[in-house]
């Protein structure tokens, strides 16, 4: 019986000890364990595999993938990083730039601005095409000139009061429809995702006047096309109390974990610790600094349960809510 439990732990849990981590490598391949059929079976995979969306908003997505190996979880991460198309600034035609920001740096900053546009409605621009068309290009104009505010107080030193248009934001970007784009896209649908991204700062007499061409691309070609800011996954924590923890030890145990992981309850007038939500733990392993407590807790992670966290740059977040990504 003990041997069977040890095998199940080895197959299903990555155990965190005081001085190392056990069961790191996947071992459930055919012929490795007597009495286990680990041959690939599509029906069994489809039955065990599931995706549970835990949280999704315009800035982030958290979901669980259960019943897979690290290689497949990492494949999902890499697909979102490098294979999901978006629209981004590819070419910048600078007519006048007297700001302190060099043309190359300015063009780089413009390329990183997320654009609110459905990439499925556009084609990839052909290699070598210099001029874009309405089917593969979005065009924006940025024309801002800084002047003095004639109504500013004489003793003022606040640039926001002294100058007009001294900060260039993405809200100054104006979409210029090409061909029949004005008929295809209602006003306000083609725009930067955020209108308060600071592009440059100006002083009286300085001016930025340029034209931008946005094209469809993927993160594999350039990071500016990547729809996610951060993409990570981790194994689901599994925390087990090997014996009851009561009294002051329960309070001390709770402080060894992230808030919400261990809950202290009153049971028949005694404080008793229980595992409330192991998902919240970051596994700092603070518990191993306490000689008595480290013997009553087992720290592990579920081998085939991945918690995936993605933060959107903005473009695909609207795509998700609008049904662009299914």
XYZ file of C-alpha atoms in Angstrom:
326
model
C 0.000 0.000 0.000
C 2.788 2.385 0.927
C 4.626 1.526 -2.276
C 1.476 2.260 -4.311
C 1.076 5.660 -2.624
C 4.725 6.463 -3.311
C 4.248 5.649 -6.994
C 1.116 7.815 -7.202
C 2.984 10.692 -5.572
C 5.876 10.277 -7.973
C 3.531 10.261 -10.962
C 1.247 13.101 -9.905
C 3.117 15.468 -7.573
C 6.258 17.580 -7.598
C 7.284 17.680 -3.919
C 9.127 20.666 -2.438
C 11.462 19.715 0.382
C 13.682 21.751 2.648
C 16.826 21.120 0.643
C 15.540 20.180 -2.790
C 12.672 19.328 -5.114
C 11.599 15.744 -5.822
C 9.812 14.174 -8.763
C 10.773 16.966 -11.126
C 10.846 14.946 -14.344
C 7.847 13.409 -16.054
C 7.946 9.642 -15.636
C 4.548 8.431 -16.901
C 5.769 7.034 -20.220
C 4.965 3.512 -21.452
C 6.672 0.678 -19.593
C 8.082 2.766 -16.751
C 5.567 1.576 -14.136
C 4.281 -1.948 -13.796
C 0.509 -2.132 -13.910
C 0.027 1.297 -15.524
C -0.990 1.798 -19.132
C 0.738 5.033 -20.083
C 0.486 4.582 -23.831
C -0.948 7.592 -25.657
C -4.712 7.380 -26.029
C -6.642 10.190 -27.687
C -9.963 9.347 -26.045
C -8.375 9.360 -22.590
C -6.615 12.653 -23.328
C -9.851 14.303 -24.484
C -11.619 13.032 -21.379
C -9.000 14.327 -18.936
C -8.006 17.575 -20.652
C -9.954 20.714 -19.831
C -9.530 24.487 -19.826
C -11.170 26.514 -17.049
C -11.262 30.301 -17.438
C -10.814 31.747 -13.949
C -10.677 35.464 -14.742
C -10.763 37.650 -17.844
C -10.928 41.407 -18.239
C -9.551 43.987 -20.649
C -6.085 43.778 -19.114
C -5.506 40.162 -18.132
C -6.569 36.552 -18.543
C -6.150 33.702 -16.070
C -7.133 30.147 -16.916
C -6.304 26.595 -15.866
C -5.163 23.839 -18.195
C -5.600 20.395 -16.673
C -4.426 17.038 -17.992
C -1.404 18.112 -20.041
C 2.377 18.098 -19.850
C 4.697 21.095 -19.573
C 5.564 20.929 -23.273
C 1.947 21.540 -24.312
C 1.434 24.263 -21.700
C 4.548 26.014 -22.998
C 3.290 25.645 -26.564
C 0.138 27.598 -25.647
C 2.288 30.295 -24.078
C 4.533 30.575 -27.119
C 1.548 30.686 -29.479
C 0.062 33.644 -27.623
C 3.438 35.374 -27.557
C 4.447 34.841 -31.164
C 1.608 33.577 -33.357
C -1.464 35.754 -32.640
C -1.596 38.637 -35.167
C -2.201 42.287 -34.315
C -1.882 45.645 -36.043
C 1.122 47.859 -35.245
C 3.007 50.818 -36.688
C 5.499 49.582 -39.283
C 6.541 52.705 -41.178
C 6.845 56.303 -40.002
C 7.172 59.111 -42.537
C 8.634 62.057 -40.647
C 7.875 65.434 -42.252
C 9.070 67.562 -39.355
C 10.447 66.695 -35.928
C 12.079 69.472 -33.942
C 11.596 67.784 -30.571
C 14.529 66.463 -28.550
C 13.469 62.887 -29.394
C 15.436 61.551 -32.354
C 13.484 60.278 -35.357
C 14.560 56.664 -34.787
C 13.600 56.696 -31.104
C 10.292 58.361 -31.905
C 9.499 55.746 -34.561
C 10.355 52.972 -32.096
C 8.022 54.443 -29.463
C 5.210 54.725 -32.000
C 5.677 51.090 -33.011
C 5.006 49.920 -29.449
C 1.615 51.672 -29.209
C -1.181 49.026 -29.221
C -3.736 49.677 -31.972
C -7.441 48.923 -31.553
C -8.253 47.119 -34.803
C -9.477 43.664 -35.763
C -6.500 42.033 -37.561
C -8.770 39.467 -39.190
C -10.176 42.192 -41.416
C -6.772 42.912 -42.948
C -4.305 41.032 -45.124
C -0.578 40.691 -44.560
C 1.374 43.218 -46.618
C 3.464 41.581 -49.322
C 7.224 41.668 -49.005
C 8.638 44.735 -50.755
C 5.383 46.674 -51.012
C 6.147 50.332 -50.381
C 2.635 51.762 -50.597
C -0.154 50.278 -48.535
C -3.771 49.790 -49.569
C -7.055 49.719 -47.693
C -6.859 45.929 -47.319
C -3.458 45.782 -45.599
C -2.713 49.200 -44.072
C -4.048 51.627 -41.486
C -2.857 55.216 -41.659
C -2.502 57.661 -38.770
C -1.392 61.289 -38.741
C 0.360 62.955 -35.824
C 0.703 66.724 -36.070
C 1.308 68.684 -32.863
C 2.948 72.091 -32.325
C 3.760 73.530 -28.900
C 3.009 77.206 -28.193
C 3.009 79.510 -25.191
C -0.193 80.046 -23.277
C -0.961 83.766 -23.477
C -3.279 83.497 -20.477
C -0.743 81.932 -18.108
C 0.099 83.750 -14.883
C 3.358 85.697 -15.048
C 4.796 84.080 -11.929
C 3.780 80.529 -12.919
C 6.433 77.831 -13.371
C 4.071 74.967 -14.160
C 4.591 73.700 -17.741
C 0.956 72.574 -17.855
C -0.068 76.205 -17.418
C 2.716 77.901 -19.368
C 2.498 75.844 -22.568
C -0.142 74.501 -24.912
C 0.337 70.997 -26.360
C 3.647 70.511 -24.552
C 2.842 66.821 -24.055
C 2.143 64.657 -27.086
C -0.236 61.790 -26.296
C -1.728 58.999 -28.349
C -5.014 60.931 -28.375
C -3.324 63.310 -30.818
C -3.086 60.479 -33.355
C -5.727 60.887 -36.074
C -6.878 57.984 -38.197
C -6.880 58.753 -41.928
C -9.068 56.218 -43.794
C -7.693 54.681 -46.977
C -10.026 53.771 -49.851
C -13.384 52.629 -48.483
C -12.214 52.137 -44.870
C -14.486 54.969 -43.684
C -17.475 52.913 -44.843
C -16.223 49.641 -43.351
C -15.199 50.892 -39.907
C -17.481 53.134 -37.825
C -15.913 56.233 -36.306
C -13.965 55.460 -33.125
C -13.295 51.788 -33.872
C -9.827 52.374 -35.372
C -7.683 54.105 -32.773
C -4.910 53.557 -30.216
C -6.102 51.316 -27.396
C -5.165 53.949 -24.795
C -5.404 57.672 -25.447
C -3.106 58.727 -22.596
C 0.224 57.145 -23.617
C 2.894 59.844 -23.547
C 4.855 59.946 -26.825
C 7.062 63.027 -26.395
C 7.343 66.393 -24.657
C 7.701 69.688 -26.501
C 8.573 73.303 -25.785
C 7.347 76.429 -27.601
C 8.353 76.375 -31.250
C 8.929 72.616 -31.364
C 6.737 70.486 -33.591
C 6.085 66.874 -34.573
C 4.505 66.203 -37.955
C 4.506 62.643 -39.277
C 2.489 59.906 -40.962
C 2.249 56.317 -39.694
C 1.453 53.120 -41.579
C 0.127 50.212 -39.483
C 0.300 46.676 -40.858
C -0.646 43.196 -39.727
C 2.066 41.056 -38.148
C 2.937 38.493 -35.485
C 5.289 38.554 -32.522
C 7.633 36.078 -34.215
C 8.521 38.814 -36.703
C 8.759 41.675 -34.180
C 7.902 42.041 -30.488
C 5.683 45.064 -31.214
C 3.115 42.704 -32.744
C 2.960 40.500 -29.638
C -0.506 40.873 -28.070
C 0.606 39.954 -24.538
C 2.803 41.919 -22.160
C 3.641 38.988 -19.872
C 2.868 35.305 -20.298
C 3.579 32.744 -17.597
C 2.342 29.481 -16.155
C 2.878 27.600 -12.905
C 1.798 24.314 -11.393
C -1.159 24.308 -9.019
C 0.071 24.275 -5.380
C -0.963 21.310 -3.224
C -0.556 21.894 0.520
C -1.360 19.059 2.941
C -1.431 19.171 6.750
C -0.071 15.849 7.989
C -1.527 16.315 11.474
C -3.836 18.795 13.256
C -2.310 22.200 14.045
C -3.978 24.013 16.947
C -3.566 27.016 19.194
C -0.777 29.519 18.646
C 0.870 27.102 16.237
C -2.131 27.559 13.936
C -1.595 31.336 13.880
C 2.101 30.896 13.256
C 1.392 28.428 10.447
C -0.949 30.935 8.798
C 1.779 33.587 8.792
C 4.154 31.229 6.973
C 2.012 31.288 3.813
C 0.541 33.907 1.516
C -2.657 35.584 2.797
C -5.717 33.387 2.311
C -3.870 30.077 1.988
C -4.226 28.906 5.604
C -7.406 29.724 7.506
C -7.635 29.624 11.314
C -11.031 28.509 12.617
C -12.556 28.271 16.085
C -13.523 24.639 16.740
C -14.867 23.841 20.213
C -13.037 26.803 21.662
C -9.713 25.945 19.990
C -7.926 27.610 17.115
C -7.495 25.050 14.334
C -5.640 25.608 11.061
C -6.933 24.323 7.748
C -5.881 24.734 4.126
C -8.342 27.211 2.600
C -6.989 28.140 -0.841
C -3.584 26.692 -1.794
C -3.864 28.355 -5.225
C -2.862 31.689 -3.678
C 0.483 30.470 -2.356
C 3.775 31.492 -3.935
C 5.781 28.754 -2.165
C 8.280 30.945 -0.365
C 8.999 27.872 1.821
C 9.015 30.041 4.923
C 7.618 27.002 6.752
C 11.056 25.320 6.711
C 12.444 27.955 9.070
C 10.229 26.569 11.846
C 11.489 23.260 13.274
C 8.138 22.090 14.630
C 5.871 23.260 11.819
C 7.935 21.973 8.913
C 7.224 18.383 9.997
C 3.437 18.754 9.816
C 3.138 20.200 6.283
C 3.792 18.692 2.865
C 4.374 21.147 0.026
C 3.771 19.902 -3.500
C 2.502 20.911 -6.895
C 0.041 19.043 -9.106
C 2.065 17.850 -12.071
C -0.618 18.153 -14.784
C -2.520 21.245 -13.562
C -1.192 24.530 -14.969
C -2.290 28.004 -13.885
C -1.741 30.325 -16.848
C -1.529 34.113 -16.422
C -1.454 36.520 -19.370
C -1.465 40.311 -19.392
C -2.686 41.877 -22.617
C -1.104 44.837 -24.347
C -4.618 46.021 -25.100
C -5.323 45.137 -28.718
C -6.272 41.494 -28.166
C -8.140 42.276 -24.942
C -10.746 44.100 -27.000
C -10.547 41.262 -29.492
C -11.471 38.739 -26.786
C -14.415 40.773 -25.551
C -15.547 41.421 -29.110
C -15.291 37.776 -30.117
C -12.289 38.204 -32.413
C -10.458 35.313 -30.727
C -12.385 32.073 -30.358
